[in-house]
Coordinates of C-alpha atoms and ligand atoms in Angstrom, one line a residue:
M23 CA -17.9 35.7 -12.7
A24 CA -15.2 35.0 -15.5
R25 CA -14.2 31.4 -15.6
T26 CA -10.6 30.5 -15.1
R27 CA -9.3 27.9 -17.5
H28 CA -6.6 25.4 -16.6
A29 CA -3.6 25.6 -19.0
I30 CA -0.4 23.8 -19.0
D31 CA 2.4 25.9 -17.6
E32 CA 5.4 27.2 -19.4
A33 CA 7.7 24.5 -18.1
T34 CA 5.4 21.8 -19.4
R35 CA 4.6 23.7 -22.7
S36 CA 8.4 24.1 -23.5
K37 CA 9.6 20.6 -22.7
D38 CA 11.6 19.1 -25.7
L39 CA 9.9 16.0 -26.8
T40 CA 12.5 15.0 -29.3
G41 CA 12.9 11.2 -29.3
T42 CA 9.5 10.5 -27.8
T43 CA 6.6 8.7 -29.3
Y44 CA 2.9 9.2 -28.4
I45 CA -0.4 7.8 -29.7
V46 CA -3.4 9.9 -29.9
T47 CA -6.8 8.1 -30.7
G48 CA -9.3 10.1 -32.6
S49 CA -6.9 12.8 -33.6
N50 CA -8.2 13.7 -37.0
S51 CA -10.5 16.4 -35.3
G52 CA -11.3 18.3 -32.1
V53 CA -9.5 17.7 -28.9
G54 CA -7.4 14.9 -30.1
L55 CA -6.1 17.0 -33.1
E56 CA -5.0 19.8 -30.7
T57 CA -3.4 17.2 -28.4
A58 CA -1.4 15.8 -31.2
R59 CA -0.6 19.3 -32.6
Q60 CA 1.0 20.3 -29.2
L61 CA 3.0 17.0 -28.9
V62 CA 4.4 17.5 -32.6
R63 CA 5.1 21.2 -31.8
Q64 CA 7.2 20.2 -28.9
G65 CA 9.2 17.9 -31.1
G66 CA 7.6 14.5 -30.4
H67 CA 6.5 11.7 -32.8
V68 CA 2.8 11.3 -32.8
V69 CA 1.0 8.3 -34.1
M70 CA -2.5 9.5 -35.0
A71 CA -4.8 6.5 -34.6
C72 CA -7.8 7.3 -36.6
R73 CA -10.6 5.2 -38.1
R74 CA -10.7 7.4 -41.2
T75 CA -7.0 7.7 -42.2
E76 CA -7.6 10.1 -45.1
A77 CA -9.1 12.5 -42.5
G78 CA -6.1 12.1 -40.3
E79 CA -3.8 12.8 -43.2
Q80 CA -6.0 15.8 -44.1
A81 CA -5.9 17.3 -40.5
A82 CA -2.1 16.6 -40.1
R83 CA -1.4 18.9 -43.1
S84 CA -1.8 21.7 -40.6
F85 CA 1.3 20.4 -38.7
V86 CA 3.7 21.7 -41.4
G87 CA 6.6 23.7 -40.0
L88 CA 6.3 22.1 -36.5
D89 CA 9.4 20.6 -34.9
G90 CA 8.1 16.9 -34.5
T91 CA 6.8 14.3 -36.8
H92 CA 3.7 12.3 -37.2
E93 CA 2.3 9.3 -38.9
V94 CA -1.4 8.3 -39.4
M95 CA -2.4 4.6 -38.7
R96 CA -5.8 3.1 -38.8
A97 CA -7.6 2.1 -35.6
D98 CA -11.4 1.7 -35.3
L99 CA -12.0 1.6 -31.6
A100 CA -15.4 0.1 -32.3
D101 CA -13.8 -3.0 -33.8
L102 CA -11.6 -5.3 -31.7
A103 CA -9.9 -6.8 -34.7
S104 CA -8.9 -3.4 -35.9
V105 CA -7.5 -2.4 -32.5
R106 CA -5.4 -5.6 -32.5
E107 CA -4.2 -4.9 -36.0
F108 CA -3.2 -1.3 -34.9
A109 CA -1.4 -2.6 -31.8
D110 CA 0.6 -5.3 -33.9
A111 CA 1.4 -2.7 -36.4
F112 CA 2.4 -0.2 -34.0
T113 CA 4.8 -2.6 -31.9
A114 CA 6.2 -4.0 -35.1
K115 CA 7.5 -0.5 -36.0
H116 CA 8.0 1.3 -32.7
D117 CA 9.8 0.0 -29.5
R118 CA 8.8 2.9 -27.3
L119 CA 5.6 4.6 -26.2
D120 CA 5.9 7.5 -24.0
G121 CA 2.3 8.4 -23.7
L122 CA -1.1 6.9 -24.9
A123 CA -3.9 9.5 -25.2
C124 CA -7.2 7.5 -25.4
N125 CA -9.2 10.4 -26.8
A126 CA -11.6 8.9 -29.4
G127 CA -15.3 8.9 -28.3
M128 CA -18.9 9.4 -29.6
V129 CA -22.4 9.8 -28.3
N130 CA -25.3 8.1 -30.0
M131 CA -27.8 11.0 -30.6
R132 CA -30.0 9.1 -32.9
G133 CA -31.7 7.2 -30.1
D134 CA -31.6 3.7 -31.5
L135 CA -29.3 1.1 -29.9
E136 CA -26.5 0.4 -32.1
R137 CA -24.2 -2.6 -31.8
T138 CA -20.5 -3.1 -33.0
K139 CA -19.7 -6.2 -34.9
D140 CA -18.4 -7.7 -31.7
G141 CA -21.7 -7.1 -30.1
F142 CA -20.9 -4.1 -27.8
E143 CA -23.2 -1.1 -27.5
S144 CA -21.4 1.4 -29.7
T145 CA -20.8 4.2 -27.2
I146 CA -19.0 2.0 -24.5
A147 CA -17.3 0.2 -27.1
V148 CA -15.5 3.3 -28.5
S149 CA -14.8 5.1 -25.3
Y150 CA -14.1 2.2 -23.0
F151 CA -13.8 -1.3 -24.5
G152 CA -11.7 -0.4 -27.5
H153 CA -9.3 1.7 -25.3
F154 CA -9.2 -1.0 -22.7
L155 CA -7.9 -3.5 -25.3
L156 CA -5.5 -1.0 -26.8
T157 CA -4.0 -0.1 -23.6
E158 CA -3.6 -3.7 -22.4
L159 CA -2.1 -4.7 -25.6
L160 CA 0.4 -1.8 -25.4
L161 CA 1.2 -2.2 -21.7
D162 CA 4.5 -4.1 -22.2
T163 CA 5.8 -1.1 -24.5
L164 CA 4.6 1.4 -22.0
K165 CA 6.4 -0.4 -19.2
A166 CA 9.6 -0.8 -21.3
T167 CA 9.5 3.1 -22.0
A168 CA 8.6 4.0 -18.2
P169 CA 8.4 6.6 -17.1
S170 CA 5.4 6.7 -19.3
R171 CA 1.8 7.7 -19.3
M172 CA -1.8 6.9 -20.4
A173 CA -4.6 9.4 -20.3
I174 CA -8.2 8.3 -21.1
V175 CA -10.9 10.9 -21.8
S176 CA -13.9 10.9 -19.8
S177 CA -16.5 13.6 -19.4
V178 CA -18.1 15.8 -16.9
V179 CA -21.4 13.6 -17.6
H180 CA -19.8 10.8 -15.7
A181 CA -20.4 12.8 -12.6
G182 CA -24.1 13.3 -13.0
S183 CA -26.1 15.4 -10.4
P184 CA -26.5 14.9 -6.6
K185 CA -29.9 13.3 -7.3
N186 CA -28.8 11.2 -10.2
R187 CA -25.2 9.7 -10.2
P188 CA -24.7 7.5 -13.2
Q189 CA -23.5 4.1 -12.4
L190 CA -22.2 1.0 -14.4
A191 CA -24.8 -1.8 -14.8
L192 CA -22.3 -4.6 -14.5
D193 CA -25.0 -7.0 -15.2
D194 CA -26.1 -5.4 -18.5
L195 CA -23.0 -3.3 -19.8
N196 CA -24.3 -3.7 -23.5
H197 CA -27.9 -2.8 -22.8
E198 CA -29.4 -6.2 -23.6
R199 CA -32.1 -6.1 -20.9
R200 CA -32.8 -2.4 -20.5
D201 CA -34.5 0.3 -22.6
F202 CA -31.7 2.2 -24.3
S203 CA -31.0 5.9 -23.9
G204 CA -28.0 7.3 -25.9
M205 CA -27.1 9.8 -23.0
R206 CA -27.3 7.2 -20.4
A207 CA -25.1 4.9 -22.5
Y208 CA -22.5 7.9 -22.8
C209 CA -22.6 8.7 -19.1
E210 CA -22.0 5.0 -18.2
A211 CA -19.2 4.7 -20.8
K212 CA -17.5 7.7 -19.3
V213 CA -17.8 6.2 -15.7
A214 CA -16.1 3.1 -17.0
T215 CA -13.2 5.2 -18.2
V216 CA -12.8 7.0 -14.7
L217 CA -12.8 3.5 -13.1
Y218 CA -10.4 1.9 -15.6
A219 CA -7.7 4.6 -15.0
A220 CA -8.0 4.1 -11.2
E221 CA -7.8 0.3 -11.5
L222 CA -4.9 0.5 -13.9
A223 CA -3.0 2.8 -11.7
D224 CA -3.3 0.4 -8.8
R225 CA -2.3 -2.6 -10.9
L226 CA 0.8 -0.7 -12.4
E227 CA 2.0 0.9 -9.0
G228 CA 5.8 0.7 -9.2
T229 CA 6.2 0.1 -12.9
G230 CA 6.5 3.8 -13.7
V231 CA 3.4 3.9 -15.8
S232 CA 0.9 6.4 -14.7
T233 CA -2.6 6.6 -15.6
F234 CA -5.3 9.3 -15.6
S235 CA -8.8 10.1 -16.8
V236 CA -9.7 13.4 -18.0
H237 CA -12.8 15.8 -18.6
P238 CA -11.5 18.1 -21.4
G239 CA -14.1 20.9 -21.0
W240 CA -16.9 21.8 -23.2
A241 CA -15.1 21.6 -26.6
R242 CA -16.4 23.4 -29.7
S243 CA -15.5 20.2 -31.8
N244 CA -17.4 17.9 -34.0
F245 CA -18.8 16.2 -31.0
G246 CA -22.4 14.9 -31.3
S247 CA -22.8 16.3 -34.9
G248 CA -24.2 12.9 -36.0
G249 CA -27.5 13.4 -34.5
S250 CA -30.9 13.7 -36.3
L251 CA -31.6 16.7 -38.4
P252 CA -33.6 18.6 -35.8
M253 CA -30.9 18.0 -33.2
R254 CA -28.2 19.3 -35.7
I255 CA -30.2 22.4 -36.3
A256 CA -30.7 22.9 -32.5
M257 CA -27.0 22.6 -32.1
A258 CA -26.1 25.0 -34.9
I259 CA -28.5 27.6 -33.3
M260 CA -27.1 26.9 -29.7
R261 CA -23.5 27.1 -30.8
P262 CA -23.0 31.0 -30.9
L263 CA -24.9 31.2 -27.6
T264 CA -22.7 28.8 -25.8
R265 CA -19.4 30.4 -27.1
F266 CA -18.7 32.1 -23.8
V267 CA -19.1 29.1 -21.7
S268 CA -17.6 26.6 -24.0
D269 CA -13.9 26.0 -24.9
T270 CA -11.7 26.0 -28.1
N271 CA -10.3 22.6 -28.9
E272 CA -6.9 24.0 -27.9
Q273 CA -8.2 24.8 -24.5
S274 CA -9.8 21.4 -24.2
A275 CA -6.6 19.8 -24.9
Q276 CA -4.8 21.2 -22.0
T277 CA -5.8 18.7 -19.4
T278 CA -4.8 15.6 -21.4
L279 CA -1.4 17.5 -22.3
H280 CA -1.0 18.2 -18.5
C281 CA -1.5 14.6 -17.8
L282 CA 0.9 13.4 -20.4
L283 CA 3.7 16.0 -20.0
S284 CA 3.7 17.8 -16.6
D285 CA 6.1 16.9 -13.8
D286 CA 3.2 17.1 -11.4
A287 CA 0.7 14.7 -12.9
P288 CA 2.5 11.2 -12.0
R289 CA 2.2 12.2 -8.4
H290 CA -1.5 11.6 -8.8
S291 CA -1.6 8.4 -10.9
G292 CA -5.2 7.0 -11.1
A293 CA -6.7 10.3 -10.5
Y294 CA -9.4 12.3 -12.4
F295 CA -8.2 15.6 -14.0
S296 CA -10.8 18.1 -15.2
Q297 CA -10.9 21.4 -17.1
S298 CA -13.1 23.9 -15.4
S299 CA -16.7 23.5 -16.7
V300 CA -20.0 25.2 -16.3
L301 CA -21.5 21.8 -17.1
Y302 CA -20.9 20.3 -13.6
R303 CA -24.2 20.0 -11.8
D304 CA -22.2 20.2 -8.4
K305 CA -21.3 23.8 -7.8
E306 CA -18.0 22.9 -6.0
C307 CA -16.7 21.1 -9.2
K308 CA -17.2 23.9 -11.6
D309 CA -13.5 25.1 -11.3
G310 CA -12.3 21.5 -12.3
G311 CA -9.0 20.6 -10.8
W312 CA -5.7 19.0 -11.8
P313 CA -6.5 16.5 -10.1
M314 CA -10.0 16.7 -8.6
E315 CA -12.2 14.2 -6.8
T316 CA -15.1 13.1 -8.8
P317 CA -18.3 13.9 -6.8
N318 CA -19.7 10.5 -8.2
P319 CA -19.1 7.8 -5.6
N320 CA -19.9 5.2 -8.3
A321 CA -16.9 6.4 -10.2
K322 CA -14.5 5.7 -7.3
N323 CA -15.6 2.3 -6.2
M324 CA -12.6 0.2 -6.6
D325 CA -14.6 -3.0 -6.1
T326 CA -16.5 -2.1 -9.2
A327 CA -13.4 -1.1 -11.0
R328 CA -11.8 -4.4 -10.4
Q329 CA -14.9 -6.2 -11.5
L330 CA -15.2 -4.1 -14.6
V331 CA -11.6 -4.8 -15.6
A332 CA -12.1 -8.6 -14.8
M333 CA -15.2 -8.8 -17.1
S334 CA -13.5 -6.8 -19.7
Y335 CA -10.6 -9.1 -20.0
D336 CA -13.1 -11.8 -20.7
L337 CA -15.3 -9.7 -23.1
V338 CA -12.4 -8.5 -25.3
G339 CA -10.8 -12.0 -25.4
L340 CA -7.6 -11.5 -23.4
D341 CA -6.1 -13.6 -20.7
S342 CA -6.3 -12.0 -17.3
P343 CA -3.0 -10.5 -16.3
S344 CA -0.5 -11.9 -13.9
P345 CA -0.2 -9.6 -11.0
T346 CA 2.6 -7.0 -11.4
K347 CA 2.8 -5.9 -7.8
Ligands
NAP1388 N1 -16.7 18.1 -27.0 C1 -17.0 18.2 -25.5 O1 -17.5 19.1 -25.1 C2 -16.6 16.9 -24.8 C3 -16.9 17.0 -23.5 C4 -16.5 15.9 -22.7 C5 -15.8 14.8 -23.2 N2 -15.5 14.9 -24.6 C6 -14.8 13.8 -25.0 O2 -13.6 14.2 -25.8 C7 -13.2 13.4 -26.7 C8 -12.8 14.0 -27.9 O3 -14.2 14.5 -28.5 P1 -14.1 15.8 -29.4 O4 -14.9 16.8 -28.6 O5 -12.8 16.2 -29.8 O6 -15.2 15.5 -30.5 P2 -14.8 15.1 -32.2 O7 -14.3 16.2 -32.8 O8 -16.1 14.6 -32.7 O9 -13.7 14.0 -32.0 C9 -14.0 12.7 -31.8 C10 -12.9 11.9 -32.4 O10 -13.1 10.4 -32.1 C11 -13.1 9.7 -33.3 N3 -13.8 8.5 -33.3 C12 -15.3 8.3 -33.0 N4 -15.5 7.0 -33.2 C13 -14.5 6.3 -33.3 C14 -14.0 4.9 -33.6 N5 -14.8 4.0 -33.7 N6 -12.7 4.7 -33.8 C15 -11.7 5.6 -33.8 N7 -12.0 6.9 -33.6 C16 -13.4 7.3 -33.4 C17 -13.7 10.5 -34.2 O11 -13.4 10.0 -35.5 P3 -14.2 10.4 -36.9 O12 -13.9 11.8 -37.2 O13 -14.0 9.4 -37.9 O14 -15.7 10.4 -36.4 C18 -12.8 11.8 -33.9 O15 -11.5 11.9 -34.5 C19 -14.4 12.2 -26.7 O16 -13.9 11.1 -26.0 C20 -15.5 12.9 -26.1 O17 -16.2 11.9 -25.4 C21 -15.9 15.9 -25.3

């Protein structure tokens, strides 16, 4: 049966974003680039937060002729100092932030545990800890701009299967006491993103800032291209075969765009939004949903979410927030 993809509706697609400011992390390629492109197309100003600024500049050349504007600023999500520098540089220059798309991510296909200079396991560092610090540092700006939004990119893999649901090892988030598996680290990092969006929505209730986690679909992006040679060959062979079940980067950007722009999304702050995906192991999830309930109970446990966030404050060197509610 043909798969129905979710796509932003006409009202959302034609909103005039003149005067608005967005940040999209990891926007030099793939889903992030197409997210940024649509925001610029609609007249917004997009700050492309990229670890390789030259790649960001190169990618942004394709925005020529679009209504909006962009700038490329350096942000390495695997480096807390770089995230702080980015946030300082952004707030020095901009006094509004309508939407923050925490899109950057990576998976370690090489198999060996890699640590960032801050001591985090690399996968969770980029997908979660870097975005956690970035979001917390920009919360005042998001609140001052409210209504405003934050969408963090998760993945279908956070859901696992009915027999094997990924869960966060809160006592060993950085894989110091267990055997390392790149895929398990990726699944756990993406559980963390779903939990963070839910916790933040709860914490920010009444502020006008909405938060979401997103599965973008199976994007034909550069994702996972840094694996071993046999892995890269296998992926190159597989790519044409998966064409009919995977998505273009533009299709994969739709869910983040819906969260950032649609009138409906803020009614579901904290929720998980998903493109349809053949990769769900639970049949009833394959159609995705804007929003949908994650089938993984470990990704909706608010006690775990609050513990994760409390630990994260400590781990990234921030003071715990004073209650906003
Ligand atoms: N592709 C899929 O099917 C799929 C499925 C589910 C979820 N996702 C998620 O979708 C998001 C976007 O991925 P994609 O598919 O568009 O892949 P992609 O083309 O590889 O894009 C990933 C982006 O993240 C950036 N990035 C990686 N490490 C970074 C770091 N330390 N600091 C800053 N930026 C960093 C990359 O920058 P460089 O170019 O410098 O590496 C790139 O711009 C990721 O969060 C991914 O986990 C993808």
